[in-house]
Amino acid sequence: SYVLTQPPSVSVAPGKTARITCGGNNIGSKSVHWYQQKPGQAPVLVIYYDSDRPSGIPERFSGSNSGNTATLTISRVEAGDEADYYCQVWDSSSDHPFWVFGGGTKLTVL
Amino acid sequence: QLQLQESGPGLVKPSETLSLTCTVSGGSISSSSYYWGWIRQPPGKGLEWIGSIYYSGSTYYNPSLKSRVTISVDTSKNQFSLKLSSVTAADTAVYYCARHQGSGGGIYYYYGMDVWGQGTTVTVSS
């Protein structure tokens, strides 16, 4: 089955740029979605279709996807951005397609 | 504003069947534009998709859980449900329901899951 690999943790100082990667075989050919999950809360969709932002998500959140790596970029990081982030794709490589999530990355704001 | 709310027993015994319901409010589960899914998260771990259903009853399941999972829809109650059989401690998790786009022809994979329930904790223990 398709595997998405994320770094367990990323740390960044306030006001700087955080980049969270999601690795997968030829992931550039898939549509990648990103979710933010704060402690005790449900996930929130922050990026869909590689780089589109749902209504209400700040422009500081952006995404890219090429080759074997998709990246979520958070500019001008704020304390409130501290959360777990998950990438997601639809794996249609078999007769039984399904949603796959990455293992998640904990973003720490220093 | 669309809202999803999970409900069901918080404690299930090993080998029994876990049953949860997600109630949709502020919109119709019979919309032709959406699938309705279940996702779980074991304590301290990541997200795992369980399966999704269309209002017509068409389903997709995670292959790793397919043999134990049944997802059904009740359009008259604006609800969809999850049944997971032969549970073990490994099925202890927060269970979420969520919405994602699709049609009778299948899931629209270029859209993510845009509305989520708050989640409900299910513990498997004797």
PDB file of C-alpha atoms in Angstrom:
ATOM      1  CA  SER A   1       0.000   0.000   0.000  1.00  0.00           C
ATOM      2  CA  TYR A   2       1.007   3.620  -0.441  1.00  0.00           C
ATOM      3  CA  VAL A   3       3.122   5.118   2.344  1.00  0.00           C
ATOM      4  CA  LEU A   4       3.381   8.798   3.265  1.00  0.00           C
ATOM      5  CA  THR A   5       6.430   9.779   5.308  1.00  0.00           C
ATOM      6  CA  GLN A   6       6.517  12.894   7.491  1.00  0.00           C
ATOM      7  CA  PRO A   7       9.203  14.075   9.919  1.00  0.00           C
ATOM      8  CA  PRO A   8       8.005  13.515  13.494  1.00  0.00           C
ATOM      9  CA  SER A   9       8.802  17.058  14.513  1.00  0.00           C
ATOM     10  CA  VAL A  10       9.689  20.485  13.183  1.00  0.00           C
ATOM     11  CA  SER A  11      10.675  23.490  15.289  1.00  0.00           C
ATOM     12  CA  VAL A  12      10.581  27.127  14.252  1.00  0.00           C
ATOM     13  CA  ALA A  13      10.914  30.520  15.887  1.00  0.00           C
ATOM     14  CA  PRO A  14       7.991  32.940  15.807  1.00  0.00           C
ATOM     15  CA  GLY A  15       7.924  35.057  12.671  1.00  0.00           C
ATOM     16  CA  LYS A  16      10.010  32.577  10.704  1.00  0.00           C
ATOM     17  CA  THR A  17       8.940  30.095   8.029  1.00  0.00           C
ATOM     18  CA  ALA A  18       8.113  26.476   8.783  1.00  0.00           C
ATOM     19  CA  ARG A  19       8.270  23.784   6.117  1.00  0.00           C
ATOM     20  CA  ILE A  20       6.714  20.373   6.724  1.00  0.00           C
ATOM     21  CA  THR A  21       7.385  17.668   4.179  1.00  0.00           C
ATOM     22  CA  CYS A  22       5.378  14.645   3.112  1.00  0.00           C
ATOM     23  CA  GLY A  23       7.229  12.024   1.113  1.00  0.00           C
ATOM     24  CA  GLY A  24       5.705   9.386  -1.134  1.00  0.00           C
ATOM     25  CA  ASN A  25       6.497   7.523  -4.318  1.00  0.00           C
ATOM     26  CA  ASN A  26       5.685   9.915  -7.180  1.00  0.00           C
ATOM     27  CA  ILE A  27       3.452  11.916  -4.850  1.00  0.00           C
ATOM     28  CA  GLY A  28       3.614  14.735  -7.381  1.00  0.00           C
ATOM     29  CA  SER A  29       1.075  12.797  -9.456  1.00  0.00           C
ATOM     30  CA  LYS A  30      -1.437  12.807  -6.602  1.00  0.00           C
ATOM     31  CA  SER A  31      -3.546  15.480  -4.931  1.00  0.00           C
ATOM     32  CA  VAL A  32      -2.265  16.194  -1.431  1.00  0.00           C
ATOM     33  CA  HIS A  33      -4.310  17.589   1.411  1.00  0.00           C
ATOM     34  CA  TRP A  34      -3.035  18.944   4.726  1.00  0.00           C
ATOM     35  CA  TYR A  35      -4.717  19.059   8.116  1.00  0.00           C
ATOM     36  CA  GLN A  36      -3.910  20.935  11.304  1.00  0.00           C
ATOM     37  CA  GLN A  37      -4.836  19.303  14.604  1.00  0.00           C
ATOM     38  CA  LYS A  38      -4.496  21.055  17.939  1.00  0.00           C
ATOM     39  CA  PRO A  39      -4.586  19.063  21.205  1.00  0.00           C
ATOM     40  CA  GLY A  40      -8.023  17.736  22.043  1.00  0.00           C
ATOM     41  CA  GLN A  41      -9.537  19.044  18.810  1.00  0.00           C
ATOM     42  CA  ALA A  42     -10.639  17.570  15.513  1.00  0.00           C
ATOM     43  CA  PRO A  43      -8.405  18.043  12.458  1.00  0.00           C
ATOM     44  CA  VAL A  44      -8.958  21.112  10.295  1.00  0.00           C
ATOM     45  CA  LEU A  45      -8.323  21.146   6.559  1.00  0.00           C
ATOM     46  CA  VAL A  46      -5.740  23.861   5.815  1.00  0.00           C
ATOM     47  CA  ILE A  47      -4.644  22.958   2.267  1.00  0.00           C
ATOM     48  CA  TYR A  48      -6.366  20.854  -0.401  1.00  0.00           C
ATOM     49  CA  TYR A  49      -5.442  19.909  -3.968  1.00  0.00           C
ATOM     50  CA  ASP A  50      -1.750  20.506  -3.221  1.00  0.00           C
ATOM     51  CA  SER A  51      -1.970  24.269  -2.754  1.00  0.00           C
ATOM     52  CA  ASP A  52      -5.540  25.545  -2.425  1.00  0.00           C
ATOM     53  CA  ARG A  53      -6.719  27.090   0.826  1.00  0.00           C
ATOM     54  CA  PRO A  54     -10.237  26.582   2.192  1.00  0.00           C
ATOM     55  CA  SER A  55     -12.169  29.672   3.121  1.00  0.00           C
ATOM     56  CA  GLY A  56     -10.960  31.114   6.412  1.00  0.00           C
ATOM     57  CA  ILE A  57      -7.440  29.713   6.272  1.00  0.00           C
ATOM     58  CA  PRO A  58      -4.786  32.457   6.415  1.00  0.00           C
ATOM     59  CA  GLU A  59      -2.662  33.162   3.355  1.00  0.00           C
ATOM     60  CA  ARG A  60       0.355  32.311   5.517  1.00  0.00           C
ATOM     61  CA  PHE A  61      -0.455  28.661   4.791  1.00  0.00           C
ATOM     62  CA  SER A  62       0.651  27.406   1.390  1.00  0.00           C
ATOM     63  CA  GLY A  63       1.457  24.105  -0.252  1.00  0.00           C
ATOM     64  CA  SER A  64       3.451  22.619  -3.086  1.00  0.00           C
ATOM     65  CA  ASN A  65       3.855  19.168  -4.573  1.00  0.00           C
ATOM     66  CA  SER A  66       6.399  17.799  -6.991  1.00  0.00           C
ATOM     67  CA  GLY A  67       8.312  14.595  -7.592  1.00  0.00           C
ATOM     68  CA  ASN A  68       8.410  12.527  -4.416  1.00  0.00           C
ATOM     69  CA  THR A  69       7.756  15.340  -1.928  1.00  0.00           C
ATOM     70  CA  ALA A  70       4.845  17.569  -0.978  1.00  0.00           C
ATOM     71  CA  THR A  71       5.476  20.520   1.311  1.00  0.00           C
ATOM     72  CA  LEU A  72       3.297  22.561   3.622  1.00  0.00           C
ATOM     73  CA  THR A  73       4.779  26.004   4.204  1.00  0.00           C
ATOM     74  CA  ILE A  74       3.702  28.260   7.048  1.00  0.00           C
ATOM     75  CA  SER A  75       5.031  31.806   6.762  1.00  0.00           C
ATOM     76  CA  ARG A  76       5.384  34.261   9.642  1.00  0.00           C
ATOM     77  CA  VAL A  77       4.719  31.492  12.130  1.00  0.00           C
ATOM     78  CA  GLU A  78       2.642  32.391  15.178  1.00  0.00           C
ATOM     79  CA  ALA A  79       2.338  30.663  18.540  1.00  0.00           C
ATOM     80  CA  GLY A  80      -1.164  29.591  17.560  1.00  0.00           C
ATOM     81  CA  ASP A  81       0.230  27.524  14.680  1.00  0.00           C
ATOM     82  CA  GLU A  82       1.698  25.023  17.140  1.00  0.00           C
ATOM     83  CA  ALA A  83      -0.104  21.772  16.320  1.00  0.00           C
ATOM     84  CA  ASP A  84       0.180  18.408  14.639  1.00  0.00           C
ATOM     85  CA  TYR A  85       0.010  18.452  10.846  1.00  0.00           C
ATOM     86  CA  TYR A  86      -1.035  15.531   8.654  1.00  0.00           C
ATOM     87  CA  CYS A  87      -0.819  15.029   4.901  1.00  0.00           C
ATOM     88  CA  GLN A  88      -3.334  12.876   3.028  1.00  0.00           C
ATOM     89  CA  VAL A  89      -3.738  11.381  -0.439  1.00  0.00           C
ATOM     90  CA  TRP A  90      -6.119   9.032  -2.223  1.00  0.00           C
ATOM     91  CA  ASP A  91      -4.357   5.816  -3.161  1.00  0.00           C
ATOM     92  CA  SER A  92      -6.005   4.434  -6.275  1.00  0.00           C
ATOM     93  CA  SER A  93      -3.213   2.058  -7.224  1.00  0.00           C
ATOM     94  CA  SER A  94      -5.267  -1.061  -6.460  1.00  0.00           C
ATOM     95  CA  ASP A  95      -8.793  -2.348  -6.998  1.00  0.00           C
ATOM     96  CA  HIS A  96      -9.599  -1.069  -3.521  1.00  0.00           C
ATOM     97  CA  PRO A  97      -8.654   2.602  -3.392  1.00  0.00           C
ATOM     98  CA  PHE A  98      -8.480   4.315  -0.055  1.00  0.00           C
ATOM     99  CA  TRP A  99      -7.458   7.447   1.846  1.00  0.00           C
ATOM    100  CA  VAL A 100      -3.940   7.391   3.277  1.00  0.00           C
ATOM    101  CA  PHE A 101      -2.630   9.705   5.981  1.00  0.00           C
ATOM    102  CA  GLY A 102       0.949  10.497   6.816  1.00  0.00           C
ATOM    103  CA  GLY A 103       2.184   9.790  10.326  1.00  0.00           C
ATOM    104  CA  GLY A 104       1.945  13.429  11.335  1.00  0.00           C
ATOM    105  CA  THR A 105       4.431  16.174  12.210  1.00  0.00           C
ATOM    106  CA  LYS A 106       4.432  18.061  15.489  1.00  0.00           C
ATOM    107  CA  LEU A 107       5.187  21.723  14.864  1.00  0.00           C
ATOM    108  CA  THR A 108       6.769  23.422  17.854  1.00  0.00           C
ATOM    109  CA  VAL A 109       6.980  27.207  17.979  1.00  0.00           C
ATOM    110  CA  LEU A 110      10.066  28.082  19.992  1.00  0.00           C
TER     111      LEU A 110
ATOM    112  CA  GLN B   1     -23.655  25.743   8.898  1.00  0.00           C
ATOM    113  CA  LEU B   2     -23.146  22.013   8.532  1.00  0.00           C
ATOM    114  CA  GLN B   3     -22.308  20.155  11.728  1.00  0.00           C
ATOM    115  CA  LEU B   4     -21.473  16.521  12.437  1.00  0.00           C
ATOM    116  CA  GLN B   5     -21.933  14.844  15.799  1.00  0.00           C
ATOM    117  CA  GLU B   6     -20.712  11.381  16.748  1.00  0.00           C
ATOM    118  CA  SER B   7     -22.554   9.295  19.335  1.00  0.00           C
ATOM    119  CA  GLY B   8     -22.342   5.836  20.813  1.00  0.00           C
ATOM    120  CA  PRO B   9     -20.998   3.792  23.735  1.00  0.00           C
ATOM    121  CA  GLY B  10     -17.696   4.934  25.160  1.00  0.00           C
ATOM    122  CA  LEU B  11     -16.793   1.466  26.391  1.00  0.00           C
ATOM    123  CA  VAL B  12     -16.912  -1.776  24.425  1.00  0.00           C
ATOM    124  CA  LYS B  13     -15.819  -5.232  25.546  1.00  0.00           C
ATOM    125  CA  PRO B  14     -13.197  -7.191  23.608  1.00  0.00           C
ATOM    126  CA  SER B  15     -14.620  -9.410  20.850  1.00  0.00           C
ATOM    127  CA  GLU B  16     -17.848  -7.385  20.737  1.00  0.00           C
ATOM    128  CA  THR B  17     -19.039  -4.970  18.045  1.00  0.00           C
ATOM    129  CA  LEU B  18     -18.387  -1.238  18.238  1.00  0.00           C
ATOM    130  CA  SER B  19     -21.332   0.824  16.978  1.00  0.00           C
ATOM    131  CA  LEU B  20     -21.267   4.565  16.369  1.00  0.00           C
ATOM    132  CA  THR B  21     -23.602   7.021  14.680  1.00  0.00           C
ATOM    133  CA  CYS B  22     -22.860  10.370  13.075  1.00  0.00           C
ATOM    134  CA  THR B  23     -25.752  12.824  12.911  1.00  0.00           C
ATOM    135  CA  VAL B  24     -25.637  15.504  10.220  1.00  0.00           C
ATOM    136  CA  SER B  25     -27.290  18.849  10.988  1.00  0.00           C
ATOM    137  CA  GLY B  26     -27.511  22.053   8.996  1.00  0.00           C
ATOM    138  CA  GLY B  27     -27.535  20.144   5.713  1.00  0.00           C
ATOM    139  CA  SER B  28     -28.751  17.000   4.017  1.00  0.00           C
ATOM    140  CA  ILE B  29     -26.891  13.732   4.004  1.00  0.00           C
ATOM    141  CA  SER B  30     -28.649  13.054   0.702  1.00  0.00           C
ATOM    142  CA  SER B  31     -26.663  15.727  -1.081  1.00  0.00           C
ATOM    143  CA  SER B  32     -25.352  14.370  -4.354  1.00  0.00           C
ATOM    144  CA  SER B  33     -22.012  16.080  -3.798  1.00  0.00           C
ATOM    145  CA  TYR B  34     -20.613  14.386  -0.723  1.00  0.00           C
ATOM    146  CA  TYR B  35     -19.339  11.224   0.854  1.00  0.00           C
ATOM    147  CA  TRP B  36     -19.477  10.697   4.596  1.00  0.00           C
ATOM    148  CA  GLY B  37     -16.540   9.077   6.296  1.00  0.00           C
ATOM    149  CA  TRP B  38     -15.171   7.629   9.515  1.00  0.00           C
ATOM    150  CA  ILE B  39     -11.612   8.256  10.712  1.00  0.00           C
ATOM    151  CA  ARG B  40     -10.017   7.142  13.961  1.00  0.00           C
ATOM    152  CA  GLN B  41      -7.015   8.148  16.047  1.00  0.00           C
ATOM    153  CA  PRO B  42      -5.544   5.848  18.717  1.00  0.00           C
ATOM    154  CA  PRO B  43      -4.195   7.618  21.798  1.00  0.00           C
ATOM    155  CA  GLY B  44      -1.017   9.509  20.956  1.00  0.00           C
ATOM    156  CA  LYS B  45      -1.012   8.272  17.365  1.00  0.00           C
ATOM    157  CA  GLY B  46      -1.952   9.445  13.895  1.00  0.00           C
ATOM    158  CA  LEU B  47      -5.111   9.416  11.817  1.00  0.00           C
ATOM    159  CA  GLU B  48      -6.477   6.295  10.124  1.00  0.00           C
ATOM    160  CA  TRP B  49      -9.315   6.358   7.604  1.00  0.00           C
ATOM    161  CA  ILE B  50     -11.865   3.606   8.197  1.00  0.00           C
ATOM    162  CA  GLY B  51     -14.296   4.045   5.334  1.00  0.00           C
ATOM    163  CA  SER B  52     -16.794   6.303   3.604  1.00  0.00           C
ATOM    164  CA  ILE B  53     -20.341   6.084   2.274  1.00  0.00           C
ATOM    165  CA  TYR B  54     -22.477   7.926  -0.286  1.00  0.00           C
ATOM    166  CA  TYR B  55     -26.157   8.586   0.374  1.00  0.00           C
ATOM    167  CA  SER B  56     -27.042   5.881  -2.135  1.00  0.00           C
ATOM    168  CA  GLY B  57     -25.178   3.336  -0.018  1.00  0.00           C
ATOM    169  CA  SER B  58     -22.041   3.072  -2.127  1.00  0.00           C
ATOM    170  CA  THR B  59     -19.038   2.462   0.117  1.00  0.00           C
ATOM    171  CA  TYR B  60     -15.262   2.497   0.214  1.00  0.00           C
ATOM    172  CA  TYR B  61     -13.382   0.759   3.026  1.00  0.00           C
ATOM    173  CA  ASN B  62      -9.814   0.702   4.269  1.00  0.00           C
ATOM    174  CA  PRO B  63      -8.490  -2.686   3.072  1.00  0.00           C
ATOM    175  CA  SER B  64      -6.836  -3.295   6.443  1.00  0.00           C
ATOM    176  CA  LEU B  65     -10.206  -3.072   8.247  1.00  0.00           C
ATOM    177  CA  LYS B  66     -12.614  -4.121   5.524  1.00  0.00           C
ATOM    178  CA  SER B  67     -13.325  -7.592   6.927  1.00  0.00           C
ATOM    179  CA  ARG B  68     -14.607  -6.100  10.207  1.00  0.00           C
ATOM    180  CA  VAL B  69     -16.263  -2.863   9.068  1.00  0.00           C
ATOM    181  CA  THR B  70     -19.775  -2.024   7.951  1.00  0.00           C
ATOM    182  CA  ILE B  71     -20.834   1.551   7.220  1.00  0.00           C
ATOM    183  CA  SER B  72     -24.493   2.297   6.558  1.00  0.00           C
ATOM    184  CA  VAL B  73     -26.631   5.360   5.933  1.00  0.00           C
ATOM    185  CA  ASP B  74     -30.129   6.318   7.100  1.00  0.00           C
ATOM    186  CA  THR B  75     -31.270   9.246   4.978  1.00  0.00           C
ATOM    187  CA  SER B  76     -34.577   9.554   6.857  1.00  0.00           C
ATOM    188  CA  LYS B  77     -32.659  10.348  10.043  1.00  0.00           C
ATOM    189  CA  ASN B  78     -29.825  12.240   8.331  1.00  0.00           C
ATOM    190  CA  GLN B  79     -27.364   9.829   9.922  1.00  0.00           C
ATOM    191  CA  PHE B  80     -24.691   7.368   8.968  1.00  0.00           C
ATOM    192  CA  SER B  81     -23.263   4.628  11.136  1.00  0.00           C
ATOM    193  CA  LEU B  82     -20.177   2.557  11.758  1.00  0.00           C
ATOM    194  CA  LYS B  83     -20.012  -1.015  12.970  1.00  0.00           C
ATOM    195  CA  LEU B  84     -16.629  -2.566  13.764  1.00  0.00           C
ATOM    196  CA  SER B  85     -16.746  -6.205  14.803  1.00  0.00           C
ATOM    197  CA  SER B  86     -14.451  -8.369  16.930  1.00  0.00           C
ATOM    198  CA  VAL B  87     -12.810  -5.407  18.585  1.00  0.00           C
ATOM    199  CA  THR B  88      -9.588  -5.578  20.572  1.00  0.00           C
ATOM    200  CA  ALA B  89      -7.639  -3.077  22.643  1.00  0.00           C
ATOM    201  CA  ALA B  90      -6.002  -1.919  19.404  1.00  0.00           C
ATOM    202  CA  ASP B  91      -9.364  -0.445  18.372  1.00  0.00           C
ATOM    203  CA  THR B  92      -9.300   1.983  21.301  1.00  0.00           C
ATOM    204  CA  ALA B  93      -9.318   5.420  19.713  1.00  0.00           C
ATOM    205  CA  VAL B  94     -11.065   8.705  19.161  1.00  0.00           C
ATOM    206  CA  TYR B  95     -13.488   8.149  16.298  1.00  0.00           C
ATOM    207  CA  TYR B  96     -14.327  11.051  14.000  1.00  0.00           C
ATOM    208  CA  CYS B  97     -16.885  11.431  11.257  1.00  0.00           C
ATOM    209  CA  ALA B  98     -16.177  13.786   8.379  1.00  0.00           C
ATOM    210  CA  ARG B  99     -17.448  14.948   5.004  1.00  0.00           C
ATOM    211  CA  HIS B 100     -15.629  14.869   1.674  1.00  0.00           C
ATOM    212  CA  GLN B 101     -16.684  15.471  -1.895  1.00  0.00           C
ATOM    213  CA  GLY B 102     -17.782  12.930  -4.427  1.00  0.00           C
ATOM    214  CA  SER B 103     -20.616  11.750  -6.633  1.00  0.00           C
ATOM    215  CA  GLY B 104     -22.314   8.579  -7.691  1.00  0.00           C
ATOM    216  CA  GLY B 105     -19.278   7.924  -9.800  1.00  0.00           C
ATOM    217  CA  GLY B 106     -16.889   7.909  -6.866  1.00  0.00           C
ATOM    218  CA  ILE B 107     -14.835  10.031  -4.538  1.00  0.00           C
ATOM    219  CA  TYR B 108     -13.433  13.376  -5.707  1.00  0.00           C
ATOM    220  CA  TYR B 109      -9.899  12.842  -4.438  1.00  0.00           C
ATOM    221  CA  TYR B 110      -8.766  16.370  -5.240  1.00  0.00           C
ATOM    222  CA  TYR B 111     -10.817  17.688  -2.328  1.00  0.00           C
ATOM    223  CA  GLY B 112     -10.076  16.913   1.282  1.00  0.00           C
ATOM    224  CA  MET B 113     -12.284  16.381   4.308  1.00  0.00           C
ATOM    225  CA  ASP B 114     -13.694  19.804   4.990  1.00  0.00           C
ATOM    226  CA  VAL B 115     -16.116  19.255   7.870  1.00  0.00           C
ATOM    227  CA  TRP B 116     -15.387  17.078  10.903  1.00  0.00           C
ATOM    228  CA  GLY B 117     -17.263  16.057  14.011  1.00  0.00           C
ATOM    229  CA  GLN B 118     -15.717  16.753  17.402  1.00  0.00           C
ATOM    230  CA  GLY B 119     -14.848  13.081  17.878  1.00  0.00           C
ATOM    231  CA  THR B 120     -15.910  10.475  20.405  1.00  0.00           C
ATOM    232  CA  THR B 121     -13.618   8.322  22.525  1.00  0.00           C
ATOM    233  CA  VAL B 122     -14.143   4.576  22.449  1.00  0.00           C
ATOM    234  CA  THR B 123     -12.259   2.341  24.844  1.00  0.00           C
ATOM    235  CA  VAL B 124     -12.113  -1.413  24.366  1.00  0.00           C
ATOM    236  CA  SER B 125     -11.779  -3.081  27.737  1.00  0.00           C
ATOM    237  CA  SER B 126     -13.386  -5.799  29.791  1.00  0.00           C
TER     238      SER B 126
END
